[in-house]
Coordinates of C-alpha atoms in Angstrom, one line a residue:
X1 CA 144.0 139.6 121.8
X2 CA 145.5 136.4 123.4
X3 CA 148.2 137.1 125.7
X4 CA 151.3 134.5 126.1
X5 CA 153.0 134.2 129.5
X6 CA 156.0 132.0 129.9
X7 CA 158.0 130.9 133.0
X8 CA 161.6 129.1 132.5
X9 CA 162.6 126.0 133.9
X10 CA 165.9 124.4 135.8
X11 CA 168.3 123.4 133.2
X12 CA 169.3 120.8 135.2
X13 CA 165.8 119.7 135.5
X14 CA 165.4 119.6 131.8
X15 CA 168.6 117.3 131.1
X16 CA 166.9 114.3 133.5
X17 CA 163.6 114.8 131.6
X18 CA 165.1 114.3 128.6
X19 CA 167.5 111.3 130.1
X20 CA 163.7 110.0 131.1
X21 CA 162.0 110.4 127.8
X22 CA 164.8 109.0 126.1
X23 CA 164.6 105.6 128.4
X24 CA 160.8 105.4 127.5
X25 CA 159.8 101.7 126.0
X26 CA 157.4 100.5 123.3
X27 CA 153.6 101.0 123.8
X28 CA 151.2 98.6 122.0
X29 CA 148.3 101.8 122.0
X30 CA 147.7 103.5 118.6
X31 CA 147.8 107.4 118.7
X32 CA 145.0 109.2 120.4
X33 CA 141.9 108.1 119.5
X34 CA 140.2 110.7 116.0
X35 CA 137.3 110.1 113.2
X36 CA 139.6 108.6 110.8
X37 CA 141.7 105.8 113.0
X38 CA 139.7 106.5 116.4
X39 CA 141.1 103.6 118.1
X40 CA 143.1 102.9 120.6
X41 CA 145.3 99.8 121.2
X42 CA 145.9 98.0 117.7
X43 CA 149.7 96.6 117.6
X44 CA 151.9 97.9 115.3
X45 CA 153.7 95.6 113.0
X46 CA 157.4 95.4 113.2
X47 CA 159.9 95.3 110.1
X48 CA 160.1 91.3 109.4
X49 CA 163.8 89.8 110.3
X50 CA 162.9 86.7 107.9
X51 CA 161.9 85.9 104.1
X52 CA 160.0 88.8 102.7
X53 CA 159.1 87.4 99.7
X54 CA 157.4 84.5 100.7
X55 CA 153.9 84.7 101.0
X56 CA 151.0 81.7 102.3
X57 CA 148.4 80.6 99.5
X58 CA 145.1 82.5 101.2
X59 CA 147.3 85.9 100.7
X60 CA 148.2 84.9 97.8
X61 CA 144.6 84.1 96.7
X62 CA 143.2 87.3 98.5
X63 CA 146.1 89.3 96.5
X64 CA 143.7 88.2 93.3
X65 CA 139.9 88.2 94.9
X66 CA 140.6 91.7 96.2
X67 CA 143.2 93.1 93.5
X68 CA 140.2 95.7 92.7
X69 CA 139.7 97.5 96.0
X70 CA 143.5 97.2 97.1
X71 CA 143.7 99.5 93.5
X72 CA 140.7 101.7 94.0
X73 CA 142.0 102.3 97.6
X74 CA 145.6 103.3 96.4
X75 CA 144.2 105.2 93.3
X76 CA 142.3 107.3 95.7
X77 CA 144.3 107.1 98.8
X78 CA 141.0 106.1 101.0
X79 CA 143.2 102.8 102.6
X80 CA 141.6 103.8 105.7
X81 CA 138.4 104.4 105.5
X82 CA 135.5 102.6 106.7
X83 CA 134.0 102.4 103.2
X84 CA 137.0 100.5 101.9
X85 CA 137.5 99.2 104.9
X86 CA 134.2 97.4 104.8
X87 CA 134.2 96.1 101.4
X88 CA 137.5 94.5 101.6
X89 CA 136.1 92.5 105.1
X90 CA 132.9 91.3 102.9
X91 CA 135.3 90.4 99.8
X92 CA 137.9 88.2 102.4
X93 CA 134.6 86.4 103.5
X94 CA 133.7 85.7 100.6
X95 CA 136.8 83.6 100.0
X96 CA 136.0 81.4 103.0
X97 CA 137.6 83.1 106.4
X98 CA 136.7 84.6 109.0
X99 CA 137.7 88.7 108.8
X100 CA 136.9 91.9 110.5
X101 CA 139.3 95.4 110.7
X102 CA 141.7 95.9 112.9
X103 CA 140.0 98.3 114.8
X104 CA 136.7 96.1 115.1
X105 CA 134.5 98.8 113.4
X106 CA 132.8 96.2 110.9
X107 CA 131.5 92.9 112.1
X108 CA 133.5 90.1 111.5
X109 CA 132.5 87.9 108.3
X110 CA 132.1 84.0 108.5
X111 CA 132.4 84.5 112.4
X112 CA 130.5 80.9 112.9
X113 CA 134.6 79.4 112.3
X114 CA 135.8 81.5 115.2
X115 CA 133.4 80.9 117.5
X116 CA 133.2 76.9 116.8
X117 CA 137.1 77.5 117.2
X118 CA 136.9 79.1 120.4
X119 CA 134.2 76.7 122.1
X120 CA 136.9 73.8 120.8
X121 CA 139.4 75.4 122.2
X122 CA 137.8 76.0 126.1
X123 CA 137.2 72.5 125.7
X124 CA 141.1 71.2 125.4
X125 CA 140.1 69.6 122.2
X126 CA 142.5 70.4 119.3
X127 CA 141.4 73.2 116.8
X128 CA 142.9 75.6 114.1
X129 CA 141.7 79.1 112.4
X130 CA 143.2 81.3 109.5
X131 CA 141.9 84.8 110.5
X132 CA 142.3 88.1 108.9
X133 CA 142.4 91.2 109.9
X134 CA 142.1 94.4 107.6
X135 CA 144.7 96.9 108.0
X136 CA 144.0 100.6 107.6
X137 CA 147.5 100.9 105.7
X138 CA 146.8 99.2 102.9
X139 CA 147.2 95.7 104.0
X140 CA 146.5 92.4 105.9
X141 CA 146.9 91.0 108.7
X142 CA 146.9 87.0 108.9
X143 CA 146.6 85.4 112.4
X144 CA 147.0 81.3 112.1
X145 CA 145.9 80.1 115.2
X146 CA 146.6 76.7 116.2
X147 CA 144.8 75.9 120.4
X148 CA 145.8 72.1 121.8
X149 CA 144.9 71.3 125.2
X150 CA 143.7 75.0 125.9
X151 CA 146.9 76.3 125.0
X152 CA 146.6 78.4 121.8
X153 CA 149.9 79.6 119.7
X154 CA 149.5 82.1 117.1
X155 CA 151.5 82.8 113.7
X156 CA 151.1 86.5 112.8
X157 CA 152.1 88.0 109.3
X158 CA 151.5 91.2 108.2
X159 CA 150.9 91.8 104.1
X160 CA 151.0 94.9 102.2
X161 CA 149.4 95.5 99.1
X162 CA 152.6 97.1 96.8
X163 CA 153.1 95.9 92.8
X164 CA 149.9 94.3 91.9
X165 CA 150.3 91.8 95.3
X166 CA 150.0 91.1 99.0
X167 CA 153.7 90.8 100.2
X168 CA 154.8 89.6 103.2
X169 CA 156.5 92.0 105.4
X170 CA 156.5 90.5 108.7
X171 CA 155.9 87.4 110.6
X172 CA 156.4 86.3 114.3
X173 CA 155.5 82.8 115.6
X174 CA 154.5 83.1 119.7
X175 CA 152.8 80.9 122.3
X176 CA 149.7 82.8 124.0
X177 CA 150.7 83.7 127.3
X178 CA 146.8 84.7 127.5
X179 CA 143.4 83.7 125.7
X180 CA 140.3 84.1 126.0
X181 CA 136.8 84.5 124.4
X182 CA 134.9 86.4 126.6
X183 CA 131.4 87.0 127.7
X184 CA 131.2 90.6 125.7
X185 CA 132.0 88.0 122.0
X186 CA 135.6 88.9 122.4
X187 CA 138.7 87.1 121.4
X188 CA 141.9 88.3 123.0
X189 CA 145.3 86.5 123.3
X190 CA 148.3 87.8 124.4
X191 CA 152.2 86.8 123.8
X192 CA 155.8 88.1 123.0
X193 CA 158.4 87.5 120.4
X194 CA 161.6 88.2 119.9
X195 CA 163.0 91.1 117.4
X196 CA 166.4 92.0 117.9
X197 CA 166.5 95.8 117.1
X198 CA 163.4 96.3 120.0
X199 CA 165.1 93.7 122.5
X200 CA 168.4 96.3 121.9
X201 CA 166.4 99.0 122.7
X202 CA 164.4 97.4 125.7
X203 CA 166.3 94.9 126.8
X204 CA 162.9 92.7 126.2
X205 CA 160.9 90.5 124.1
X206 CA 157.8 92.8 122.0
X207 CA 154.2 92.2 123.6
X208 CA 151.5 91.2 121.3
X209 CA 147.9 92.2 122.5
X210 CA 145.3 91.2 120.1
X211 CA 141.2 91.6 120.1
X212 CA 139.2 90.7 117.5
X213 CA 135.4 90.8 118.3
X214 CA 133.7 87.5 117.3
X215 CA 130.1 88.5 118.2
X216 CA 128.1 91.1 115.6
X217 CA 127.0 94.5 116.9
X218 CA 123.9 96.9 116.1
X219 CA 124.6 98.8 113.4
X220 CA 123.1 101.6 115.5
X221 CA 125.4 100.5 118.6
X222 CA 128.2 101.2 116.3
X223 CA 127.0 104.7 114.5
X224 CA 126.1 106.1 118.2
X225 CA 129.6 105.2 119.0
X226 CA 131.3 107.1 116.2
X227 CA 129.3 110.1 116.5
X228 CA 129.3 110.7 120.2
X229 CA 131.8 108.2 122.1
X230 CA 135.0 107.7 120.1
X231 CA 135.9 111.4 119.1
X232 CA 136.0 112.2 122.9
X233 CA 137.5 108.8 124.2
X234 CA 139.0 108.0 127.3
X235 CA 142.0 109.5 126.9
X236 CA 143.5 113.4 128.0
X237 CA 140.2 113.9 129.5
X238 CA 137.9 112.9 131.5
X239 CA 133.8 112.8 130.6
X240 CA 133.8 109.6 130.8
X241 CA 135.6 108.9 133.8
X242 CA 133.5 110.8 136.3
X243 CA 129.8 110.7 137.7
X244 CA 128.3 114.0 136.8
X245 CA 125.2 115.7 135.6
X246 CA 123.9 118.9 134.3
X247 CA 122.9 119.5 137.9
X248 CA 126.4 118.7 139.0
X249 CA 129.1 118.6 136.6
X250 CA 131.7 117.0 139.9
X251 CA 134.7 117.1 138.7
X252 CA 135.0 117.7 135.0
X253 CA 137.8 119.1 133.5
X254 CA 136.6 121.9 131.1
X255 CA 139.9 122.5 129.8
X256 CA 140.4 119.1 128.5
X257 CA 136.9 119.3 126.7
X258 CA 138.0 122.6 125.3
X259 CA 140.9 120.6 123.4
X260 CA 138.3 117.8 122.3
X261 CA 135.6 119.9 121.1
X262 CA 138.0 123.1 119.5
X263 CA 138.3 121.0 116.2
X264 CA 134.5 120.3 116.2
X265 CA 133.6 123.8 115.8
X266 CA 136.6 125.4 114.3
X267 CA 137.6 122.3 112.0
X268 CA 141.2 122.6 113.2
X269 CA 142.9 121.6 116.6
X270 CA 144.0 124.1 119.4
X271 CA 145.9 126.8 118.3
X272 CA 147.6 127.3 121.9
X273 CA 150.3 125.4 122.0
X274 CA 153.1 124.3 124.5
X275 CA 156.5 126.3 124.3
X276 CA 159.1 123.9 121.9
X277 CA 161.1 124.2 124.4
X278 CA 159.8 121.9 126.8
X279 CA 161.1 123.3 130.1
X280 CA 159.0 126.8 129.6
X281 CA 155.7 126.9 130.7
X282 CA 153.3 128.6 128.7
X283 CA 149.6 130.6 129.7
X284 CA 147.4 132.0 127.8
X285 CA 144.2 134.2 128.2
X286 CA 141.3 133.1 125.6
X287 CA 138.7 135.6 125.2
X288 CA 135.4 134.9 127.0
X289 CA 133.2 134.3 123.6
X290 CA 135.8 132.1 122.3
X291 CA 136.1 129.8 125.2
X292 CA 132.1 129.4 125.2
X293 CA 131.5 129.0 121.9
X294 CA 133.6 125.7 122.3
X295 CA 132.2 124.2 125.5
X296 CA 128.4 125.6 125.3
X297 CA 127.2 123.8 122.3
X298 CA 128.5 120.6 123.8
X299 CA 127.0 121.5 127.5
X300 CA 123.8 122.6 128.8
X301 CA 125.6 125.2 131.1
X302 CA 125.9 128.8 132.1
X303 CA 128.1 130.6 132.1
X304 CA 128.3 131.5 135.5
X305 CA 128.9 128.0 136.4
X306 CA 131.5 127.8 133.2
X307 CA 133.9 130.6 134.7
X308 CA 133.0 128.8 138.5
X309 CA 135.0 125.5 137.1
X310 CA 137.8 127.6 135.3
X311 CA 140.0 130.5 136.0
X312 CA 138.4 133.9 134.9
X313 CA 139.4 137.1 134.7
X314 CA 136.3 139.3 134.9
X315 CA 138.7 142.8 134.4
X316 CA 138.9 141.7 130.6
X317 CA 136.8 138.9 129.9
X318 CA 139.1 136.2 129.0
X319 CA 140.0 132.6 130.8
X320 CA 143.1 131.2 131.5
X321 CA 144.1 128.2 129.4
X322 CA 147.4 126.4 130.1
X323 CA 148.3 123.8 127.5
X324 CA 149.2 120.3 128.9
X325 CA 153.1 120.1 129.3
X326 CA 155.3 117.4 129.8
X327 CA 154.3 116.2 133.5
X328 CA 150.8 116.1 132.4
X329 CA 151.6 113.8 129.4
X330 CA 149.0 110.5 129.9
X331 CA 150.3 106.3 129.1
X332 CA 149.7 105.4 125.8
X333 CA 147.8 102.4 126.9
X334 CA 143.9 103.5 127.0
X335 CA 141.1 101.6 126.9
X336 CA 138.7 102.5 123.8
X337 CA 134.7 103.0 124.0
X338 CA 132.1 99.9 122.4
X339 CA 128.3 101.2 122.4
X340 CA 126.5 98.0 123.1
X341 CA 123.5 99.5 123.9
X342 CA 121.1 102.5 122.7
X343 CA 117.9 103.6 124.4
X344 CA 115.7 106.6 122.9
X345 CA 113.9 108.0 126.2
X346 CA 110.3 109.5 126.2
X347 CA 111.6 113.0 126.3
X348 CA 113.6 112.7 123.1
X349 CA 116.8 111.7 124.8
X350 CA 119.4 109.2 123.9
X351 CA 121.0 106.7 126.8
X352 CA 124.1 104.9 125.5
X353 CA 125.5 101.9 127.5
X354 CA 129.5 101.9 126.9
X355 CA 132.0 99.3 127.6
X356 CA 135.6 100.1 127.6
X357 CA 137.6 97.1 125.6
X358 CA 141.0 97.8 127.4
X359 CA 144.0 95.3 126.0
X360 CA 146.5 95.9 128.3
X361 CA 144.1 94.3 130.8
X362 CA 143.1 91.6 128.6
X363 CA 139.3 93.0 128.8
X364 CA 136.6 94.0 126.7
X365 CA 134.8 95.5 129.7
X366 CA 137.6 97.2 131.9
X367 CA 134.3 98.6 132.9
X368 CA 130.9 99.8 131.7
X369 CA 128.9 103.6 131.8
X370 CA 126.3 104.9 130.3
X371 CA 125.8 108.3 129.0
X372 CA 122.7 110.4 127.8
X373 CA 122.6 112.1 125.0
X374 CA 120.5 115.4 123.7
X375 CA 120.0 115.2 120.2
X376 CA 119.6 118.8 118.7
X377 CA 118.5 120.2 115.0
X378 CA 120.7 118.8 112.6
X379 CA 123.9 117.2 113.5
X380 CA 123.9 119.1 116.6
X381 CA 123.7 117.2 120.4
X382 CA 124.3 118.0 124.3
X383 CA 126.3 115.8 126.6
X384 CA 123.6 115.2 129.3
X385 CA 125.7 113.1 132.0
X386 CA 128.0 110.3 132.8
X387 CA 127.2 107.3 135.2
X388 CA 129.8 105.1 135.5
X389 CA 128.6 101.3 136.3
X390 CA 129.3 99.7 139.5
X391 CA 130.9 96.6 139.4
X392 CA 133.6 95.0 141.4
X393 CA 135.9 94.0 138.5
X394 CA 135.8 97.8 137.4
X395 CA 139.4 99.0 136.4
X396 CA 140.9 101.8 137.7
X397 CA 142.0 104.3 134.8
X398 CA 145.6 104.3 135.5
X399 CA 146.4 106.5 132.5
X400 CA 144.7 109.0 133.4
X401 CA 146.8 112.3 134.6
X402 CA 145.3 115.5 135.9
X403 CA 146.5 118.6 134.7
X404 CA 148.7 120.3 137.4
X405 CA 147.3 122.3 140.5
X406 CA 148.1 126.1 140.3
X407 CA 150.5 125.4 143.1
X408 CA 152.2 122.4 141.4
X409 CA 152.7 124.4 138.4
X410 CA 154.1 127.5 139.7
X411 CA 156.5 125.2 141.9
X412 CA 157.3 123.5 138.6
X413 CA 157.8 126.6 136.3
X414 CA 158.1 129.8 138.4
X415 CA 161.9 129.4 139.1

């Protein structure tokens, strides 16, 4: 039986939270990172301020070329998935430009026009490019890029597939404050542009952070990465942030794995939830068998060492578990993983080399690790360790939060 402890909190304490939250501005990251939209960082598009109805010729002509997976995709409400995903890339290149999804999952189609346009472009010579992006909402995204004199501007609209047609239901005009095609096959830019309900709200311009990757991958590279890299991510915990081994696990967070891996083996997220009302604190006591089943198929470790890194309660068997509240909440603005590399070892192992494509740092290697994996029977594997790469342009993860100490919580909610 799970046992629920709660602890109130200041009132008064609880009014300038809320005053906080409340102030909070716009993040350019896309919810936390899962199987069916597992990236993080993709801009959302804003409600368009101009003409909705008009509409540029090459939507208009995609509107007809891809009229039967638009349908399909609606009829069977599969807009986002990779299968559709894919097909509508390859149909788009088929009419002539360069396309890839939004969350660079598929490599880009008739990618020889952005890279001539991006080796124009680092040359000051005058160049332009009609890219598309596929949405996993049903739509488009079309990115008219025009560079002159290594300055690039960019023309963004966004189409959505309603009534038999692409309609147009945004576009912003911006100068690139930032560009850049970098050594990983990357192309980022970066700009603002006005929209009056955000600049209201903010008292600022919206920031446009774009990557599109130019370059192909492995097909390998990329399945490696769905299976073992993206579900876990870089964000709320930390196995890929820390040096550790099966020898010495450092400083792994077990209870941030235990929320990663709980919907892998129960096929539903945690169950142990923080108080609605914000100010409480809430604790729980798992039982023992529980708690391992989730971390041990994931692991190579006992349990000994299990209950060394947690709080356990030997008298009954159970661990503490304390959901992440408010002043553990992480940014929005994490990097998300890219295999680029996949070695099969001698002894049946798996080393993956990761880089971390982080667009609020205008990088597509914030920095690089590499992590071995155990394959097991089935579709069953082991988390072997974490090396991070050394490097001297390695970001610091500045989203990351630890959960609070036992002292800082108990100062926090034991009033």
């Amino acid at each position: 039986m799970n046992k629920s402890i709660h602890k109130k909190f200041p009132f008064s304490i609880i009014m300038v939270l809320m005053i906080m939250t409340g102030c909070s501005g716009r993040s350019e990251s896309a919810p936390e990172a899962s199987h069916s939209n597992p990236f993080q960082g993709n801009e959302q598009e804003a409600e368009s301020m101009q003409d909705q109805d008009g509409s540029s010729a090459a939507a208009d002509s995609l509107s007809e070329s891809c009229r039967d997976i638009f349908e399909e995709a609606a009829r069977s409400k599969t807009a986002d998935t990779l299968e559709i995903i894919s097909r509508l890339v390859a149909r788009i290149g088929e009419s002539g430009y360069p396309a890839v999804d939004c969350q660079n999952q598929v490599n880009m189609v008739n990618s020889d026009q952005a890279v001539n346009f991006c080796r124009q472009a680092e040359e000051g010579k005058n160049a332009e490019l009609t890219i598309f992006t596929a949405e996993y909402t049903g739509g488009v995204t079309q990115y008219n890029l025009q560079a002159e004199a290594g300055e690039l501007s960019v023309a963004k609209s966004y189409y959505h597939y309603e009534n038999g047609k692409l309609n147009q239901k945004s576009t912003y005009t911006y100068p690139a404050d930032f560009w850049q095609y970098t050594d990983e096959g990357y192309l980022l830019f970066r700009g603002s542009y006005f929209m009056q309900d955000y600049y209201v709200y903010t008292l600022s311009d919206v920031s446009a952070c774009t990557a599109l990757r130019v370059e192909p991958l492995d097909e390998t590279c990329r399945e490696m990465n769905r299976k073992y890299i993206l579900p876990i991510g870089y964000g709320r915990n930390n196995l890929f942030l820390e040096d550790w081994s099966e020898s010495d696990f450092g400083r792994l967070d077990f209870y941030d794995l235990f929320d990663k891996c709980y919907p892998w083996v129960h096929g539903e997220e945690v169950p142990y939830k923080m108080d609605d009302n914000l100010g409480t604190g809430a604790v729980y006591r798992i039982p023992e068998e529980e708690f391992a089943q989730v971390i041990c198929p994931y692991l190579q470790i006992s349990l000994e060492m299990l209950r060394s890194k947690t709080t356990y309660f030997p008298e009954d068997h159970t661990y503490e578990y304390k959901p992440r509240g408010l002043h553990e909440a992480e940014s929005g603005d994490v990097p998300y993983p890219e295999v680029v590399d996949c070695k099969n070892n001698p002894d049946g192992t798996v080393t993956l080399t990761v880089n971390a494509v982080f667009l609020r740092k205008d990088t597509s290697r914030a920095f690089a690790h590499e992590v071995v994996i155990r394959p097991l029977e089935g579709d069953g594997f082991q988390y072997i360790s974490n090396r991070i790469l050394p490097s001297p342009d390695n970001c610091e993860p500045t989203w990351r939060r630890a959960r609070l100490t036992e002292e800082q919580w108990k100062e926090l909610y034991s009033h």
